[in-house]
Amino acid sequence: MLLVTGATGHVGRALVDELNRRGAEFRALVRSTRPDLPAEQQVSDLDGPLDLRGVEKLFLLVPGTGLTHTANVIAAARAAGVRRIVYLSSYAVLGDPVPAMGRWHHERERLIQESGIAATFLRPTGFMTNTFDWLPTIPSGGYVLDPIGPGRAAPVDPADIAAVAAAVLLEDGHSQAYTVTGPEALTLAEQVAILGTALGRTVEVRPIENPEEAVRFRYPDGAPPELAAAIVEGLKLMRADTIGLRTDVVRRVTGREPRTYAEWCSEHASLLNKGF
């Protein structure tokens, strides 16, 4: 029996579909029953004690910041004899030193490692679904703000992350950590051009030289200082990376090529257009 946390999010929902496709026995941890979720459901949350009896492997997605949820899951997993935890981390933990946006994941990885339970850490780059964050400015002004300029990144389809997670959960012999990326290192301007083609409309790119301005735009009422500082640091690092990290993990683990950003945009064009 497998257990999937975060089953209603971008990666978790795709993982539910992938496990169903592969005929796996699993259940999903949910805060309340979801009739639209095609899975056996265990109603609970990560805030307190969990009953993980019968669970052999666990997909762990922890929302927000802090270590409490992770510690709760580890305690329950050890009590239930869970054999493996597959934790959705972030490629940000690879920094030296680890930037603020990666420290929460880094500390959670450390807790899991110290638990003695076998673990695999999935460290994806930015999700292609982050494109939905651009929708507020496209219908109102036809533009997307660009705070990273020449910086390049290889965004990944959450469905590809889910396919890797399913393989790790269902197959033996996998590594302790996988950095999961898309196939192309793109600037934000290149992503916006691809998006515009899929949508059949021209979308302007408006550069932002000051990352603090991007934080103010995203949080007009003010962001918590720690979060604001982490975002500013992350944007500066993204601007400085003009190569973009890419790996062949999706192909090696799943046996197929990862989806391109153009493919993702085409597949989701109707949903994106509904946002206008």
Short mmCIF file of C-alpha atoms in Angstrom, two decimals:
data_model
loop_
_atom_site.label_atom_id
_atom_site.label_comp_id
_atom_site.label_asym_id
_atom_site.label_seq_id
_atom_site.Cartn_x
_atom_site.Cartn_y
_atom_site.Cartn_z
CA MET A 1 0.00 0.00 0.00
CA LEU A 2 1.22 3.46 -0.98
CA LEU A 3 0.09 6.77 0.50
CA VAL A 4 0.06 10.04 -1.44
CA THR A 5 0.04 13.36 0.40
CA GLY A 6 -0.68 16.60 -1.45
CA ALA A 7 -2.93 14.59 -3.75
CA THR A 8 -4.96 17.59 -4.93
CA GLY A 9 -2.00 19.73 -6.04
CA HIS A 10 -0.34 19.86 -9.44
CA VAL A 11 2.13 17.03 -8.78
CA GLY A 12 -0.01 15.00 -6.38
CA ARG A 13 -3.03 14.95 -8.67
CA ALA A 14 -0.87 13.88 -11.60
CA LEU A 15 0.63 11.16 -9.39
CA VAL A 16 -2.85 9.85 -8.56
CA ASP A 17 -3.55 9.54 -12.29
CA GLU A 18 -0.19 7.85 -12.93
CA LEU A 19 -0.65 5.32 -10.12
CA ASN A 20 -4.15 4.52 -11.36
CA ARG A 21 -2.78 4.03 -14.87
CA ARG A 22 -0.20 1.60 -13.51
CA GLY A 23 -2.77 -0.32 -11.43
CA ALA A 24 -1.10 0.46 -8.10
CA GLU A 25 -2.72 -0.02 -4.71
CA PHE A 26 -2.70 3.32 -2.94
CA ARG A 27 -4.71 5.82 -1.00
CA ALA A 28 -4.62 9.61 -0.83
CA LEU A 29 -4.36 11.69 2.32
CA VAL A 30 -6.91 14.53 2.15
CA ARG A 31 -8.25 17.11 4.61
CA SER A 32 -11.81 16.38 3.53
CA THR A 33 -13.39 13.89 1.15
CA ARG A 34 -12.99 14.83 -2.51
CA PRO A 35 -15.55 13.19 -4.81
CA ASP A 36 -13.53 14.31 -7.84
CA LEU A 37 -10.39 12.47 -6.71
CA PRO A 38 -10.22 8.92 -8.16
CA ALA A 39 -8.54 7.27 -5.18
CA GLU A 40 -9.23 5.60 -1.86
CA GLN A 41 -9.07 8.51 0.59
CA GLN A 42 -7.81 8.84 4.15
CA VAL A 43 -9.20 11.98 5.77
CA SER A 44 -6.51 13.54 7.96
CA ASP A 45 -3.81 16.21 7.80
CA LEU A 46 -0.17 16.71 8.70
CA ASP A 47 -0.79 18.96 11.72
CA GLY A 48 -1.00 16.18 14.29
CA PRO A 49 -0.67 12.42 14.83
CA LEU A 50 -1.21 10.28 11.74
CA ASP A 51 -2.26 6.66 11.36
CA LEU A 52 -0.04 5.13 8.69
CA ARG A 53 -0.68 1.49 9.52
CA GLY A 54 -0.42 -0.68 6.44
CA VAL A 55 1.52 1.92 4.44
CA GLU A 56 4.77 0.61 2.96
CA LYS A 57 5.83 3.63 0.90
CA LEU A 58 4.90 7.28 1.19
CA PHE A 59 4.94 10.22 -1.21
CA LEU A 60 5.47 13.30 0.93
CA LEU A 61 4.64 16.83 -0.16
CA VAL A 62 4.85 19.38 2.66
CA PRO A 63 3.17 22.76 2.14
CA GLY A 64 4.55 26.05 3.38
CA THR A 65 7.54 26.47 5.65
CA GLY A 66 8.72 24.90 8.89
CA LEU A 67 9.49 21.36 10.02
CA THR A 68 6.46 20.41 12.14
CA HIS A 69 4.59 18.58 9.39
CA THR A 70 7.69 16.64 8.38
CA ALA A 71 8.42 15.64 11.97
CA ASN A 72 4.82 14.46 12.42
CA VAL A 73 4.98 12.31 9.31
CA ILE A 74 8.34 10.80 10.26
CA ALA A 75 7.08 9.85 13.72
CA ALA A 76 4.02 8.17 12.24
CA ALA A 77 6.07 6.48 9.52
CA ARG A 78 8.53 5.01 12.01
CA ALA A 79 5.69 3.77 14.22
CA ALA A 80 3.97 2.12 11.24
CA GLY A 81 7.10 0.58 9.74
CA VAL A 82 7.00 2.58 6.51
CA ARG A 83 9.86 1.33 4.30
CA ARG A 84 10.44 4.33 2.00
CA ILE A 85 9.63 8.02 1.84
CA VAL A 86 9.68 9.82 -1.51
CA TYR A 87 9.93 13.50 -0.65
CA LEU A 88 9.16 16.30 -3.11
CA SER A 89 12.01 18.71 -2.44
CA SER A 90 13.50 21.42 -4.69
CA TYR A 91 16.56 21.92 -6.85
CA ALA A 92 17.25 24.96 -4.64
CA VAL A 93 18.87 22.64 -2.08
CA LEU A 94 21.78 22.21 -4.52
CA GLY A 95 23.09 25.74 -3.92
CA ASP A 96 26.35 26.27 -2.06
CA PRO A 97 25.50 27.85 0.24
CA VAL A 98 21.87 26.76 0.11
CA PRO A 99 19.69 29.84 -0.59
CA ALA A 100 16.80 30.72 1.69
CA MET A 101 14.20 29.24 -0.68
CA GLY A 102 15.98 25.89 -0.39
CA ARG A 103 16.75 25.85 3.34
CA TRP A 104 13.31 24.58 4.36
CA HIS A 105 13.64 21.69 1.95
CA HIS A 106 17.23 21.09 3.03
CA GLU A 107 16.21 20.81 6.67
CA ARG A 108 13.33 18.48 5.84
CA GLU A 109 15.68 16.26 3.85
CA ARG A 110 17.99 16.18 6.86
CA LEU A 111 15.16 15.09 9.17
CA ILE A 112 14.16 12.33 6.79
CA GLN A 113 17.74 11.12 6.43
CA GLU A 114 18.18 11.03 10.21
CA SER A 115 14.97 9.01 10.62
CA GLY A 116 16.62 5.85 9.35
CA ILE A 117 13.84 5.30 6.80
CA ALA A 118 15.02 4.74 3.23
CA ALA A 119 14.29 7.84 1.18
CA THR A 120 14.42 9.32 -2.29
CA PHE A 121 14.43 13.09 -2.74
CA LEU A 122 12.93 14.55 -5.91
CA ARG A 123 14.43 17.98 -6.59
CA PRO A 124 12.54 19.58 -9.49
CA THR A 125 13.17 22.89 -11.15
CA GLY A 126 10.29 25.38 -11.50
CA PHE A 127 6.94 23.95 -12.58
CA MET A 128 5.45 24.72 -15.97
CA THR A 129 2.18 25.28 -14.11
CA ASN A 130 3.74 28.45 -12.64
CA THR A 131 2.57 29.92 -15.95
CA PHE A 132 -0.84 30.32 -14.31
CA ASP A 133 0.73 32.98 -12.05
CA TRP A 134 1.01 35.23 -15.12
CA LEU A 135 -2.72 35.26 -15.85
CA PRO A 136 -3.61 38.39 -13.80
CA THR A 137 -1.52 40.73 -15.98
CA ILE A 138 -2.18 39.20 -19.39
CA PRO A 139 -5.92 39.99 -19.70
CA SER A 140 -5.62 43.37 -17.99
CA GLY A 141 -2.53 44.64 -19.81
CA GLY A 142 -1.32 41.95 -22.17
CA TYR A 143 2.05 41.65 -20.48
CA VAL A 144 4.19 39.53 -18.16
CA LEU A 145 6.74 40.99 -15.76
CA ASP A 146 10.30 39.70 -16.20
CA PRO A 147 12.58 40.05 -13.16
CA ILE A 148 15.22 37.54 -14.34
CA GLY A 149 16.25 38.95 -17.74
CA PRO A 150 19.06 36.81 -19.22
CA GLY A 151 18.61 34.05 -16.66
CA ARG A 152 17.68 30.63 -17.99
CA ALA A 153 15.81 27.73 -16.39
CA ALA A 154 14.41 24.41 -17.55
CA PRO A 155 10.82 24.31 -16.27
CA VAL A 156 9.32 20.86 -15.80
CA ASP A 157 5.82 19.52 -16.30
CA PRO A 158 4.38 18.34 -12.94
CA ALA A 159 3.15 15.25 -14.80
CA ASP A 160 6.77 14.35 -15.52
CA ILE A 161 7.65 14.76 -11.85
CA ALA A 162 4.70 12.49 -11.02
CA ALA A 163 5.90 9.88 -13.52
CA VAL A 164 9.32 9.84 -11.85
CA ALA A 165 7.69 9.62 -8.41
CA ALA A 166 5.53 6.68 -9.49
CA ALA A 167 8.55 4.82 -10.81
CA VAL A 168 10.44 5.35 -7.55
CA LEU A 169 7.45 4.21 -5.49
CA LEU A 170 6.76 1.10 -7.57
CA GLU A 171 10.22 -0.04 -8.60
CA ASP A 172 13.35 -1.01 -6.66
CA GLY A 173 16.90 0.17 -7.16
CA HIS A 174 16.39 3.92 -7.43
CA SER A 175 18.83 6.61 -6.36
CA GLN A 176 18.62 8.61 -3.15
CA ALA A 177 18.06 11.87 -5.05
CA TYR A 178 16.93 12.94 -8.51
CA THR A 179 17.09 16.45 -9.93
CA VAL A 180 14.08 16.59 -12.26
CA THR A 181 14.08 19.18 -15.04
CA GLY A 182 12.46 19.94 -18.33
CA PRO A 183 14.36 19.48 -21.60
CA GLU A 184 14.99 23.15 -22.49
CA ALA A 185 16.76 25.99 -20.68
CA LEU A 186 14.65 29.04 -21.54
CA THR A 187 14.65 32.70 -20.61
CA LEU A 188 11.36 34.04 -19.32
CA ALA A 189 10.98 36.05 -22.53
CA GLU A 190 11.32 32.86 -24.57
CA GLN A 191 8.69 31.17 -22.42
CA VAL A 192 6.30 34.09 -22.92
CA ALA A 193 6.81 33.93 -26.71
CA ILE A 194 5.99 30.21 -26.68
CA LEU A 195 2.93 30.87 -24.53
CA GLY A 196 1.73 33.62 -26.86
CA THR A 197 1.98 31.28 -29.86
CA ALA A 198 -0.10 28.64 -28.06
CA LEU A 199 -2.71 31.22 -27.08
CA GLY A 200 -2.79 32.90 -30.48
CA ARG A 201 -2.06 36.34 -29.05
CA THR A 202 0.87 38.67 -28.52
CA VAL A 203 2.08 38.95 -24.94
CA GLU A 204 4.49 41.74 -24.01
CA VAL A 205 7.46 41.18 -21.71
CA ARG A 206 8.15 44.03 -19.27
CA PRO A 207 11.62 43.82 -17.70
CA ILE A 208 12.08 44.56 -14.00
CA GLU A 209 15.63 45.37 -12.95
CA ASN A 210 14.86 45.62 -9.24
CA PRO A 211 13.70 42.30 -7.69
CA GLU A 212 12.14 44.18 -4.76
CA GLU A 213 9.67 45.65 -7.27
CA ALA A 214 8.61 42.13 -8.26
CA VAL A 215 7.92 41.31 -4.61
CA ARG A 216 5.84 44.47 -4.18
CA PHE A 217 3.83 43.62 -7.28
CA ARG A 218 3.16 40.06 -6.11
CA TYR A 219 2.38 41.13 -2.53
CA PRO A 220 0.81 44.61 -2.77
CA ASP A 221 -0.05 44.51 0.94
CA GLY A 222 3.48 43.50 1.85
CA ALA A 223 5.17 40.12 2.18
CA PRO A 224 6.56 38.76 5.45
CA PRO A 225 10.16 40.02 5.66
CA GLU A 226 11.70 36.53 5.66
CA LEU A 227 9.70 35.52 2.59
CA ALA A 228 10.43 38.78 0.79
CA ALA A 229 14.17 38.40 1.39
CA ALA A 230 14.06 34.80 0.15
CA ILE A 231 12.24 35.80 -3.07
CA VAL A 232 14.68 38.64 -3.75
CA GLU A 233 17.65 36.31 -3.23
CA GLY A 234 16.07 33.67 -5.47
CA LEU A 235 15.39 36.14 -8.30
CA LYS A 236 18.97 37.41 -8.18
CA LEU A 237 20.29 33.86 -8.44
CA MET A 238 17.94 33.09 -11.34
CA ARG A 239 19.07 36.23 -13.21
CA ALA A 240 22.72 35.24 -12.72
CA ASP A 241 22.21 31.70 -14.11
CA THR A 242 22.47 32.22 -17.86
CA ILE A 243 22.96 28.52 -18.62
CA GLY A 244 20.12 26.75 -16.81
CA LEU A 245 20.32 23.38 -15.09
CA ARG A 246 19.16 20.41 -17.18
CA THR A 247 19.24 16.67 -16.50
CA ASP A 248 18.11 13.51 -18.28
CA VAL A 249 16.35 12.13 -15.19
CA VAL A 250 12.87 11.94 -16.74
CA ARG A 251 14.14 9.92 -19.68
CA ARG A 252 16.36 7.65 -17.57
CA VAL A 253 13.69 6.89 -14.98
CA THR A 254 10.53 6.77 -17.10
CA GLY A 255 11.92 5.71 -20.47
CA ARG A 256 10.40 8.66 -22.33
CA GLU A 257 11.41 12.24 -23.05
CA PRO A 258 10.09 15.03 -20.81
CA ARG A 259 7.47 17.34 -22.25
CA THR A 260 8.62 20.60 -23.77
CA TYR A 261 7.17 23.90 -22.65
CA ALA A 262 5.53 24.31 -26.06
CA GLU A 263 3.81 20.94 -25.66
CA TRP A 264 2.60 21.88 -22.19
CA CYS A 265 1.23 25.22 -23.41
CA SER A 266 -0.58 23.59 -26.32
CA GLU A 267 -2.12 20.96 -24.03
CA HIS A 268 -3.33 23.62 -21.59
CA ALA A 269 -4.20 26.43 -24.00
CA SER A 270 -7.96 26.13 -23.50
CA LEU A 271 -7.57 26.18 -19.71
CA LEU A 272 -5.21 29.15 -19.87
CA ASN A 273 -7.60 31.05 -22.14
CA LYS A 274 -10.39 30.56 -19.60
CA GLY A 275 -8.33 32.71 -17.26
CA PHE A 276 -8.89 35.68 -19.53
#
